[in-house]
PDB file of C-alpha atoms and ligand atoms in Angstrom:
ATOM      1  CA  MET A  17     199.259  61.905 186.491  1.00 97.00           C
ATOM      2  CA  THR A  18     199.819  59.692 189.249  1.00 98.00           C
ATOM      3  CA  ASP A  19     197.681  59.530 192.176  1.00 98.00           C
ATOM      4  CA  GLU A  20     200.133  61.303 194.238  1.00 98.00           C
ATOM      5  CA  GLN A  21     200.279  64.290 191.591  1.00 98.00           C
ATOM      6  CA  LEU A  22     196.283  64.607 191.178  1.00 98.00           C
ATOM      7  CA  MET A  23     196.496  64.791 195.362  1.00 98.00           C
ATOM      8  CA  ARG A  24     199.037  67.516 195.180  1.00 98.00           C
ATOM      9  CA  ILE A  25     196.376  69.572 192.713  1.00 98.00           C
ATOM     10  CA  ALA A  26     193.906  68.862 195.396  1.00 98.00           C
ATOM     11  CA  LEU A  27     196.140  70.384 197.985  1.00 98.00           C
ATOM     12  CA  ASP A  28     196.823  73.254 196.035  1.00 98.00           C
ATOM     13  CA  GLU A  29     192.945  73.755 195.882  1.00 98.00           C
ATOM     14  CA  ALA A  30     193.092  73.195 199.605  1.00 98.00           C
ATOM     15  CA  ARG A  31     195.362  76.247 199.829  1.00 98.00           C
ATOM     16  CA  ILE A  32     193.438  78.419 197.740  1.00 98.00           C
ATOM     17  CA  ALA A  33     190.368  77.829 200.032  1.00 98.00           C
ATOM     18  CA  ALA A  34     192.656  78.708 203.087  1.00 97.00           C
ATOM     19  CA  SER A  35     193.825  82.020 201.221  1.00 96.00           C
ATOM     20  CA  LEU A  36     190.019  82.924 201.177  1.00 97.00           C
ATOM     21  CA  GLY A  37     189.292  82.188 204.754  1.00 95.00           C
ATOM     22  CA  GLU A  38     187.704  78.753 204.188  1.00 97.00           C
ATOM     23  CA  VAL A  39     188.539  75.630 205.839  1.00 97.00           C
ATOM     24  CA  PRO A  40     191.219  74.203 203.578  1.00 98.00           C
ATOM     25  CA  VAL A  41     189.955  71.223 201.640  1.00 98.00           C
ATOM     26  CA  GLY A  42     190.314  70.663 197.910  1.00 98.00           C
ATOM     27  CA  ALA A  43     188.952  68.088 195.432  1.00 98.00           C
ATOM     28  CA  VAL A  44     190.100  67.001 191.848  1.00 98.00           C
ATOM     29  CA  VAL A  45     187.939  64.412 189.540  1.00 98.00           C
ATOM     30  CA  ALA A  46     190.229  62.771 187.305  1.00 98.00           C
ATOM     31  CA  ASN A  47     189.517  60.571 184.302  1.00 98.00           C
ATOM     32  CA  ASP A  48     192.729  58.004 183.331  1.00 96.00           C
ATOM     33  CA  GLY A  49     195.102  60.287 185.280  1.00 97.00           C
ATOM     34  CA  GLU A  50     193.807  63.314 183.589  1.00 98.00           C
ATOM     35  CA  VAL A  51     192.336  66.259 185.495  1.00 98.00           C
ATOM     36  CA  VAL A  52     188.410  66.964 184.463  1.00 98.00           C
ATOM     37  CA  ALA A  53     187.553  69.093 187.374  1.00 98.00           C
ATOM     38  CA  LYS A  54     189.166  70.717 190.451  1.00 98.00           C
ATOM     39  CA  ALA A  55     187.227  72.714 193.338  1.00 98.00           C
ATOM     40  CA  HIS A  56     187.829  73.900 196.934  1.00 98.00           C
ATOM     41  CA  ASN A  57     185.546  74.665 199.650  1.00 98.00           C
ATOM     42  CA  LEU A  58     183.569  77.874 199.296  1.00 98.00           C
ATOM     43  CA  ARG A  59     181.267  77.347 202.295  1.00 98.00           C
ATOM     44  CA  GLU A  60     181.872  80.979 203.464  1.00 97.00           C
ATOM     45  CA  THR A  61     182.249  82.823 200.387  1.00 97.00           C
ATOM     46  CA  GLY A  62     179.273  81.145 198.651  1.00 98.00           C
ATOM     47  CA  ARG A  63     177.150  81.342 202.129  1.00 98.00           C
ATOM     48  CA  ASN A  64     176.201  77.786 201.380  1.00 98.00           C
ATOM     49  CA  ALA A  65     176.359  74.738 203.285  1.00 98.00           C
ATOM     50  CA  THR A  66     176.563  72.664 200.017  1.00 98.00           C
ATOM     51  CA  TYR A  67     179.425  74.336 198.562  1.00 98.00           C
ATOM     52  CA  HIS A  68     181.968  71.580 199.844  1.00 98.00           C
ATOM     53  CA  ALA A  69     184.781  70.983 197.454  1.00 98.00           C
ATOM     54  CA  GLU A  70     183.854  67.512 196.308  1.00 98.00           C
ATOM     55  CA  LEU A  71     180.059  68.504 195.644  1.00 98.00           C
ATOM     56  CA  LEU A  72     181.642  71.346 193.349  1.00 98.00           C
ATOM     57  CA  ALA A  73     184.064  69.376 191.904  1.00 98.00           C
ATOM     58  CA  ILE A  74     181.651  66.539 190.945  1.00 98.00           C
ATOM     59  CA  ASP A  75     179.265  69.332 189.525  1.00 98.00           C
ATOM     60  CA  ALA A  76     182.146  70.939 187.539  1.00 98.00           C
ATOM     61  CA  ALA A  77     182.796  67.415 186.238  1.00 98.00           C
ATOM     62  CA  CYS A  78     179.087  66.611 184.992  1.00 98.00           C
ATOM     63  CA  LYS A  79     179.300  69.967 183.253  1.00 98.00           C
ATOM     64  CA  GLN A  80     182.635  69.150 181.698  1.00 97.00           C
ATOM     65  CA  LEU A  81     181.555  65.662 180.569  1.00 97.00           C
ATOM     66  CA  GLY A  82     177.897  66.275 179.821  1.00 97.00           C
ATOM     67  CA  GLY A  83     176.232  63.603 181.989  1.00 97.00           C
ATOM     68  CA  TRP A  84     175.719  62.950 185.507  1.00 98.00           C
ATOM     69  CA  ARG A  85     177.287  59.201 185.785  1.00 97.00           C
ATOM     70  CA  LEU A  86     180.892  59.527 186.514  1.00 98.00           C
ATOM     71  CA  TRP A  87     181.507  56.088 186.844  1.00 96.00           C
ATOM     72  CA  GLN A  88     184.784  56.310 184.682  1.00 97.00           C
ATOM     73  CA  CYS A  89     186.070  58.756 186.954  1.00 98.00           C
ATOM     74  CA  GLU A  90     188.127  58.991 190.200  1.00 98.00           C
ATOM     75  CA  LEU A  91     187.833  61.773 192.982  1.00 98.00           C
ATOM     76  CA  PHE A  92     190.990  62.964 194.838  1.00 98.00           C
ATOM     77  CA  VAL A  93     190.083  64.922 198.084  1.00 98.00           C
ATOM     78  CA  THR A  94     192.433  66.131 200.853  1.00 98.00           C
ATOM     79  CA  LEU A  95     189.663  65.432 203.747  1.00 98.00           C
ATOM     80  CA  GLU A  96     187.512  62.222 204.167  1.00 98.00           C
ATOM     81  CA  PRO A  97     184.307  63.162 202.810  1.00 98.00           C
ATOM     82  CA  CYS A  98     181.100  63.981 204.760  1.00 98.00           C
ATOM     83  CA  PRO A  99     177.841  62.232 204.867  1.00 98.00           C
ATOM     84  CA  MET A 100     176.696  64.871 202.079  1.00 98.00           C
ATOM     85  CA  CYS A 101     179.568  64.298 199.680  1.00 98.00           C
ATOM     86  CA  SER A 102     179.641  60.356 200.389  1.00 98.00           C
ATOM     87  CA  GLY A 103     176.107  60.570 199.094  1.00 97.00           C
ATOM     88  CA  ALA A 104     177.194  62.223 195.772  1.00 98.00           C
ATOM     89  CA  ILE A 105     179.720  60.111 195.502  1.00 98.00           C
ATOM     90  CA  ILE A 106     177.514  57.147 195.505  1.00 97.00           C
ATOM     91  CA  ASN A 107     174.994  59.063 193.020  1.00 97.00           C
ATOM     92  CA  SER A 108     177.508  59.885 190.729  1.00 98.00           C
ATOM     93  CA  ARG A 109     178.931  56.629 190.438  1.00 98.00           C
ATOM     94  CA  LEU A 110     182.406  57.587 190.965  1.00 98.00           C
ATOM     95  CA  ARG A 111     184.634  54.561 190.615  1.00 97.00           C
ATOM     96  CA  ARG A 112     187.261  55.324 193.105  1.00 98.00           C
ATOM     97  CA  VAL A 113     187.811  57.853 195.894  1.00 98.00           C
ATOM     98  CA  VAL A 114     191.342  58.458 197.257  1.00 98.00           C
ATOM     99  CA  TYR A 115     191.176  61.015 200.271  1.00 98.00           C
ATOM    100  CA  GLY A 116     194.076  62.428 202.434  1.00 98.00           C
ATOM    101  CA  ALA A 117     193.338  63.127 206.264  1.00 98.00           C
ATOM    102  CA  ALA A 118     191.052  60.979 207.950  1.00 98.00           C
ATOM    103  CA  ASP A 119     187.904  62.984 209.685  1.00 97.00           C
ATOM    104  CA  PRO A 120     186.887  61.230 212.954  1.00 96.00           C
ATOM    105  CA  LYS A 121     184.257  64.129 213.499  1.00 96.00           C
ATOM    106  CA  ALA A 122     182.331  63.708 210.017  1.00 97.00           C
ATOM    107  CA  GLY A 123     184.138  61.215 207.857  1.00 98.00           C
ATOM    108  CA  CYS A 124     181.777  58.714 206.352  1.00 97.00           C
ATOM    109  CA  CYS A 125     184.580  56.466 204.978  1.00 96.00           C
ATOM    110  CA  GLY A 126     185.356  54.875 207.797  1.00 95.00           C
ATOM    111  CA  GLY A 127     186.290  58.083 210.184  1.00 96.00           C
ATOM    112  CA  LEU A 128     182.935  58.456 211.680  1.00 97.00           C
ATOM    113  CA  THR A 129     181.069  55.583 210.055  1.00 96.00           C
ATOM    114  CA  ASP A 130     181.211  54.063 206.842  1.00 96.00           C
ATOM    115  CA  LEU A 131     178.493  54.780 204.350  1.00 96.00           C
ATOM    116  CA  PHE A 132     180.082  52.623 201.510  1.00 95.00           C
ATOM    117  CA  ALA A 133     179.593  49.603 203.690  1.00 94.00           C
ATOM    118  CA  LEU A 134     175.943  49.677 203.434  1.00 96.00           C
ATOM    119  CA  PRO A 135     174.317  47.922 200.637  1.00 96.00           C
ATOM    120  CA  PHE A 136     173.878  50.979 198.438  1.00 96.00           C
ATOM    121  CA  ASN A 137     173.800  50.100 194.685  1.00 94.00           C
ATOM    122  CA  HIS A 138     177.003  51.673 193.960  1.00 95.00           C
ATOM    123  CA  HIS A 139     180.346  50.964 195.860  1.00 95.00           C
ATOM    124  CA  PRO A 140     183.364  52.923 194.825  1.00 97.00           C
ATOM    125  CA  VAL A 141     186.942  51.757 196.024  1.00 97.00           C
ATOM    126  CA  VAL A 142     188.039  54.092 198.719  1.00 97.00           C
ATOM    127  CA  GLU A 143     191.643  54.486 199.842  1.00 98.00           C
ATOM    128  CA  GLY A 144     192.785  56.700 202.551  1.00 97.00           C
ATOM    129  CA  GLY A 145     195.760  58.586 203.740  1.00 97.00           C
ATOM    130  CA  LEU A 146     197.530  59.749 200.802  1.00 98.00           C
ATOM    131  CA  LEU A 147     199.403  62.734 201.393  1.00 98.00           C
ATOM    132  CA  GLN A 148     197.471  62.974 204.580  1.00 98.00           C
ATOM    133  CA  GLU A 149     200.330  64.686 206.746  1.00 98.00           C
ATOM    134  CA  GLU A 150     200.353  67.650 204.194  1.00 98.00           C
ATOM    135  CA  ALA A 151     196.481  67.650 204.152  1.00 97.00           C
ATOM    136  CA  GLN A 152     196.516  67.745 208.138  1.00 97.00           C
ATOM    137  CA  ALA A 153     198.958  70.106 208.654  1.00 98.00           C
ATOM    138  CA  LEU A 154     197.127  72.558 206.224  1.00 97.00           C
ATOM    139  CA  LEU A 155     193.913  71.946 208.642  1.00 97.00           C
ATOM    140  CA  GLN A 156     195.861  72.461 211.676  1.00 97.00           C
ATOM    141  CA  GLU A 157     197.620  75.482 210.474  1.00 96.00           C
ATOM    142  CA  PHE A 158     194.119  77.069 209.314  1.00 96.00           C
ATOM    143  CA  PHE A 159     192.690  76.267 212.757  1.00 94.00           C
ATOM    144  CA  ILE A 160     195.513  77.755 214.964  1.00 95.00           C
ATOM    145  CA  MET A 161     195.088  80.936 212.806  1.00 91.00           C
ATOM    146  CA  LEU A 162     191.669  81.122 213.402  1.00 90.00           C
ATOM    147  CA  ARG A 163     192.136  80.757 217.166  1.00 92.00           C
ATOM    148  CA  GLU A 164     194.612  83.363 217.108  1.00 92.00           C
ATOM    149  CA  LYS A 165     192.245  85.811 215.144  1.00 89.00           C
ATOM    150  CA  ARG A 166     189.385  85.141 217.614  1.00 89.00           C
ATOM    151  CA  LYS A 167     191.762  85.998 220.610  1.00 89.00           C
ATOM    152  CA  LYS A 168     192.617  89.256 218.993  1.00 85.00           C
ATOM    153  CA  LYS A 169     189.157  90.377 219.086  1.00 77.00           C
TER     154      LYS A 169
HETATM  155 ZN1   ZN B 219     181.194  67.428 202.427  1.00 83.20          ZN
END
């Protein structure tokens, strides 16, 4: 599969998150263009701050591949990873990270700060902006809906 096809699967995951009332973020771990694992944000459903799409996808990929080193894998995520997920990307040795929308409030791939610019022992290749309009539109729709819900209450 191409990068764009893999990102479309991540976007589908983000839509699942939105349908559950979760901030729409989806992630896919791929190896050589094939999906190894996919996940969506489940922070509200799971009542757990660590249930971000990226962490859940990394967790599922480790289980699938039977190891913690994902050096041959790539991560596709609809929103720029936060500090926690960027840390997990370094620790799991992911080879490449491709994200959709930038996150100036919490993004650690250059949005707010660039964690990967620091001298850690692992540096993934990072590319942003793939299908960003779609990822951004999903997030915007979600927050507009949330505001309207709150107004009604
Ligand atoms: Zn995160």
